[in-house]
């Protein structure tokens, strides 16, 4: 069911500072910031030969990463995103297997303009999983 790792996401308290660290110290290519109000985050992507790293900063009062940053004030790994070819089929299979899909269970459009869903970290070894249809 799973394809490539689309990206690993890191929640950061200061997106500009994180972008600068990746650019100046790691010599990485980093995209321009993209505000995603529906997801409560602003994101940039570090583009790598084999995958991407998503840096996430809270956007708005009800950001879903605010609590994570309260617990991890310096930032930290937030989720891993796996590619799937049919997100609704993947969701139905996971629900049948007892996994919890976050929110209302309907795919939302993610940072790449593709449908995404999130799976409860308690069902996957303490790691929040994002599925993206490609
Ligand atoms: Co993501």
PDB file of C-alpha atoms and ligand atoms in Angstrom:
ATOM      1  CA  UNK A   1       0.000   0.000   0.000  1.00  0.00           C
ATOM      2  CA  UNK A   2       2.789   2.432   0.839  1.00  0.00           C
ATOM      3  CA  UNK A   3       4.956   4.099  -1.775  1.00  0.00           C
ATOM      4  CA  UNK A   4       7.880   6.477  -1.311  1.00  0.00           C
ATOM      5  CA  UNK A   5       8.537   8.619   1.731  1.00  0.00           C
ATOM      6  CA  UNK A   6       7.183  11.901   0.378  1.00  0.00           C
ATOM      7  CA  UNK A   7       8.594  13.957   3.239  1.00  0.00           C
ATOM      8  CA  UNK A   8       9.588  14.056   6.870  1.00  0.00           C
ATOM      9  CA  UNK A   9       8.140  17.034   8.742  1.00  0.00           C
ATOM     10  CA  UNK A  10       9.819  19.001  11.510  1.00  0.00           C
ATOM     11  CA  UNK A  11       7.849  21.480  13.623  1.00  0.00           C
ATOM     12  CA  UNK A  12       9.860  24.631  14.302  1.00  0.00           C
ATOM     13  CA  UNK A  13       9.212  27.690  16.469  1.00  0.00           C
ATOM     14  CA  UNK A  14      10.810  30.101  13.954  1.00  0.00           C
ATOM     15  CA  UNK A  15      10.478  29.233  10.276  1.00  0.00           C
ATOM     16  CA  UNK A  16      12.794  32.011   9.069  1.00  0.00           C
ATOM     17  CA  UNK A  17      15.555  30.886  11.448  1.00  0.00           C
ATOM     18  CA  UNK A  18      15.077  27.234  10.479  1.00  0.00           C
ATOM     19  CA  UNK A  19      15.183  28.121   6.775  1.00  0.00           C
ATOM     20  CA  UNK A  20      18.392  30.062   7.316  1.00  0.00           C
ATOM     21  CA  UNK A  21      19.993  27.131   9.185  1.00  0.00           C
ATOM     22  CA  UNK A  22      19.175  24.726   6.356  1.00  0.00           C
ATOM     23  CA  UNK A  23      20.387  27.177   3.700  1.00  0.00           C
ATOM     24  CA  UNK A  24      23.540  28.512   5.277  1.00  0.00           C
ATOM     25  CA  UNK A  25      24.781  25.594   7.383  1.00  0.00           C
ATOM     26  CA  UNK A  26      23.475  22.599   5.419  1.00  0.00           C
ATOM     27  CA  UNK A  27      23.670  24.245   1.998  1.00  0.00           C
ATOM     28  CA  UNK A  28      20.161  23.065   1.174  1.00  0.00           C
ATOM     29  CA  UNK A  29      17.610  24.386  -1.312  1.00  0.00           C
ATOM     30  CA  UNK A  30      14.569  25.616   0.603  1.00  0.00           C
ATOM     31  CA  UNK A  31      11.309  26.725  -1.034  1.00  0.00           C
ATOM     32  CA  UNK A  32       9.557  30.010  -0.215  1.00  0.00           C
ATOM     33  CA  UNK A  33       7.071  29.969   2.721  1.00  0.00           C
ATOM     34  CA  UNK A  34       3.555  28.801   1.923  1.00  0.00           C
ATOM     35  CA  UNK A  35       0.680  29.611   4.312  1.00  0.00           C
ATOM     36  CA  UNK A  36      -1.867  26.781   4.675  1.00  0.00           C
ATOM     37  CA  UNK A  37      -4.674  28.276   6.801  1.00  0.00           C
ATOM     38  CA  UNK A  38      -6.823  25.149   6.499  1.00  0.00           C
ATOM     39  CA  UNK A  39      -4.009  23.178   8.173  1.00  0.00           C
ATOM     40  CA  UNK A  40      -2.981  25.915  10.645  1.00  0.00           C
ATOM     41  CA  UNK A  41       0.640  25.964   9.492  1.00  0.00           C
ATOM     42  CA  UNK A  42       3.101  27.808   7.300  1.00  0.00           C
ATOM     43  CA  UNK A  43       5.496  25.455   5.511  1.00  0.00           C
ATOM     44  CA  UNK A  44       8.679  25.422   3.500  1.00  0.00           C
ATOM     45  CA  UNK A  45      10.207  22.371   1.843  1.00  0.00           C
ATOM     46  CA  UNK A  46      13.865  21.436   1.892  1.00  0.00           C
ATOM     47  CA  UNK A  47      14.316  19.702  -1.455  1.00  0.00           C
ATOM     48  CA  UNK A  48      16.666  16.713  -1.471  1.00  0.00           C
ATOM     49  CA  UNK A  49      17.623  14.241  -4.198  1.00  0.00           C
ATOM     50  CA  UNK A  50      15.535  11.405  -2.744  1.00  0.00           C
ATOM     51  CA  UNK A  51      12.832  13.109  -0.677  1.00  0.00           C
ATOM     52  CA  UNK A  52      11.876  16.366   1.033  1.00  0.00           C
ATOM     53  CA  UNK A  53      11.902  17.747   4.559  1.00  0.00           C
ATOM     54  CA  UNK A  54       8.935  19.909   5.498  1.00  0.00           C
ATOM     55  CA  UNK A  55       9.529  22.622   8.082  1.00  0.00           C
ATOM     56  CA  UNK A  56       6.293  23.669   9.813  1.00  0.00           C
ATOM     57  CA  UNK A  57       5.546  26.799  11.813  1.00  0.00           C
ATOM     58  CA  UNK A  58       2.201  27.418  13.585  1.00  0.00           C
ATOM     59  CA  UNK A  59      -0.276  29.676  11.773  1.00  0.00           C
ATOM     60  CA  UNK A  60      -3.234  31.092  13.682  1.00  0.00           C
ATOM     61  CA  UNK A  61      -4.605  30.512  17.178  1.00  0.00           C
ATOM     62  CA  UNK A  62      -5.830  26.949  16.718  1.00  0.00           C
ATOM     63  CA  UNK A  63      -2.733  25.530  15.043  1.00  0.00           C
ATOM     64  CA  UNK A  64      -2.546  21.740  15.405  1.00  0.00           C
ATOM     65  CA  UNK A  65       1.211  22.005  16.050  1.00  0.00           C
ATOM     66  CA  UNK A  66       0.946  24.544  18.915  1.00  0.00           C
ATOM     67  CA  UNK A  67       0.659  21.843  21.590  1.00  0.00           C
ATOM     68  CA  UNK A  68       3.548  19.906  20.053  1.00  0.00           C
ATOM     69  CA  UNK A  69       5.771  23.000  20.200  1.00  0.00           C
ATOM     70  CA  UNK A  70       4.669  23.724  23.774  1.00  0.00           C
ATOM     71  CA  UNK A  71       6.064  20.273  24.662  1.00  0.00           C
ATOM     72  CA  UNK A  72       9.080  20.592  22.334  1.00  0.00           C
ATOM     73  CA  UNK A  73       9.986  24.288  22.430  1.00  0.00           C
ATOM     74  CA  UNK A  74      13.112  23.883  20.289  1.00  0.00           C
ATOM     75  CA  UNK A  75      11.097  22.002  17.640  1.00  0.00           C
ATOM     76  CA  UNK A  76      11.210  18.333  16.690  1.00  0.00           C
ATOM     77  CA  UNK A  77      10.160  15.664  14.261  1.00  0.00           C
ATOM     78  CA  UNK A  78       6.390  15.961  13.812  1.00  0.00           C
ATOM     79  CA  UNK A  79       5.275  13.456  11.158  1.00  0.00           C
ATOM     80  CA  UNK A  80       6.334  11.259   8.277  1.00  0.00           C
ATOM     81  CA  UNK A  81       4.440  11.308   4.978  1.00  0.00           C
ATOM     82  CA  UNK A  82       4.072   8.189   2.851  1.00  0.00           C
ATOM     83  CA  UNK A  83       2.741   8.200  -0.672  1.00  0.00           C
ATOM     84  CA  UNK A  84      -0.295   6.120  -1.665  1.00  0.00           C
ATOM     85  CA  UNK A  85      -1.934   5.757  -5.057  1.00  0.00           C
ATOM     86  CA  UNK A  86      -5.556   5.716  -3.794  1.00  0.00           C
ATOM     87  CA  UNK A  87      -6.077   7.590  -0.538  1.00  0.00           C
ATOM     88  CA  UNK A  88      -9.730   6.636  -0.067  1.00  0.00           C
ATOM     89  CA  UNK A  89      -8.945   2.936  -0.555  1.00  0.00           C
ATOM     90  CA  UNK A  90      -6.019   3.286   1.874  1.00  0.00           C
ATOM     91  CA  UNK A  91      -8.247   5.028   4.429  1.00  0.00           C
ATOM     92  CA  UNK A  92     -10.944   2.370   4.201  1.00  0.00           C
ATOM     93  CA  UNK A  93      -8.422  -0.442   4.574  1.00  0.00           C
ATOM     94  CA  UNK A  94      -6.850   1.262   7.593  1.00  0.00           C
ATOM     95  CA  UNK A  95     -10.228   1.893   9.251  1.00  0.00           C
ATOM     96  CA  UNK A  96     -11.203  -1.740   8.695  1.00  0.00           C
ATOM     97  CA  UNK A  97      -7.921  -2.703  10.394  1.00  0.00           C
ATOM     98  CA  UNK A  98      -8.791  -0.540  13.415  1.00  0.00           C
ATOM     99  CA  UNK A  99      -6.550   2.463  12.761  1.00  0.00           C
ATOM    100  CA  UNK A 100      -7.854   5.910  13.668  1.00  0.00           C
ATOM    101  CA  UNK A 101      -7.968   8.566  10.954  1.00  0.00           C
ATOM    102  CA  UNK A 102      -7.777  12.119  12.346  1.00  0.00           C
ATOM    103  CA  UNK A 103     -10.430  14.765  11.772  1.00  0.00           C
ATOM    104  CA  UNK A 104     -13.574  13.845   9.875  1.00  0.00           C
ATOM    105  CA  UNK A 105     -11.774  11.182   7.860  1.00  0.00           C
ATOM    106  CA  UNK A 106     -12.162  13.071   4.601  1.00  0.00           C
ATOM    107  CA  UNK A 107      -8.959  13.852   2.673  1.00  0.00           C
ATOM    108  CA  UNK A 108      -7.924  17.521   2.641  1.00  0.00           C
ATOM    109  CA  UNK A 109      -5.763  19.206   0.045  1.00  0.00           C
ATOM    110  CA  UNK A 110      -2.188  19.384   1.330  1.00  0.00           C
ATOM    111  CA  UNK A 111       0.831  21.540   0.572  1.00  0.00           C
ATOM    112  CA  UNK A 112       1.405  19.906  -2.826  1.00  0.00           C
ATOM    113  CA  UNK A 113      -2.185  20.361  -4.001  1.00  0.00           C
ATOM    114  CA  UNK A 114      -2.853  16.650  -3.455  1.00  0.00           C
ATOM    115  CA  UNK A 115      -5.260  14.908  -1.030  1.00  0.00           C
ATOM    116  CA  UNK A 116      -3.818  14.065   2.398  1.00  0.00           C
ATOM    117  CA  UNK A 117      -4.960  12.332   5.593  1.00  0.00           C
ATOM    118  CA  UNK A 118      -3.384  11.889   9.014  1.00  0.00           C
ATOM    119  CA  UNK A 119      -3.380   8.721  11.148  1.00  0.00           C
ATOM    120  CA  UNK A 120      -3.393   8.673  14.940  1.00  0.00           C
ATOM    121  CA  UNK A 121       0.136   8.379  16.383  1.00  0.00           C
ATOM    122  CA  UNK A 122      -1.033   5.970  19.094  1.00  0.00           C
ATOM    123  CA  UNK A 123      -1.783   3.430  16.379  1.00  0.00           C
ATOM    124  CA  UNK A 124       1.697   3.742  14.814  1.00  0.00           C
ATOM    125  CA  UNK A 125       4.442   3.577  17.425  1.00  0.00           C
ATOM    126  CA  UNK A 126       3.969   7.145  18.596  1.00  0.00           C
ATOM    127  CA  UNK A 127       4.504   8.610  15.127  1.00  0.00           C
ATOM    128  CA  UNK A 128       1.974  10.783  13.345  1.00  0.00           C
ATOM    129  CA  UNK A 129       1.598   9.463   9.790  1.00  0.00           C
ATOM    130  CA  UNK A 130       0.437  11.520   6.834  1.00  0.00           C
ATOM    131  CA  UNK A 131      -0.737   9.791   3.665  1.00  0.00           C
ATOM    132  CA  UNK A 132      -0.555  11.711   0.401  1.00  0.00           C
ATOM    133  CA  UNK A 133      -2.148  10.548  -2.822  1.00  0.00           C
ATOM    134  CA  UNK A 134       0.216  10.830  -5.770  1.00  0.00           C
TER     135      UNK A 134
HETATM  136 CO1  LIG B   1       3.343  16.880   5.816  1.00  0.00          CO
END
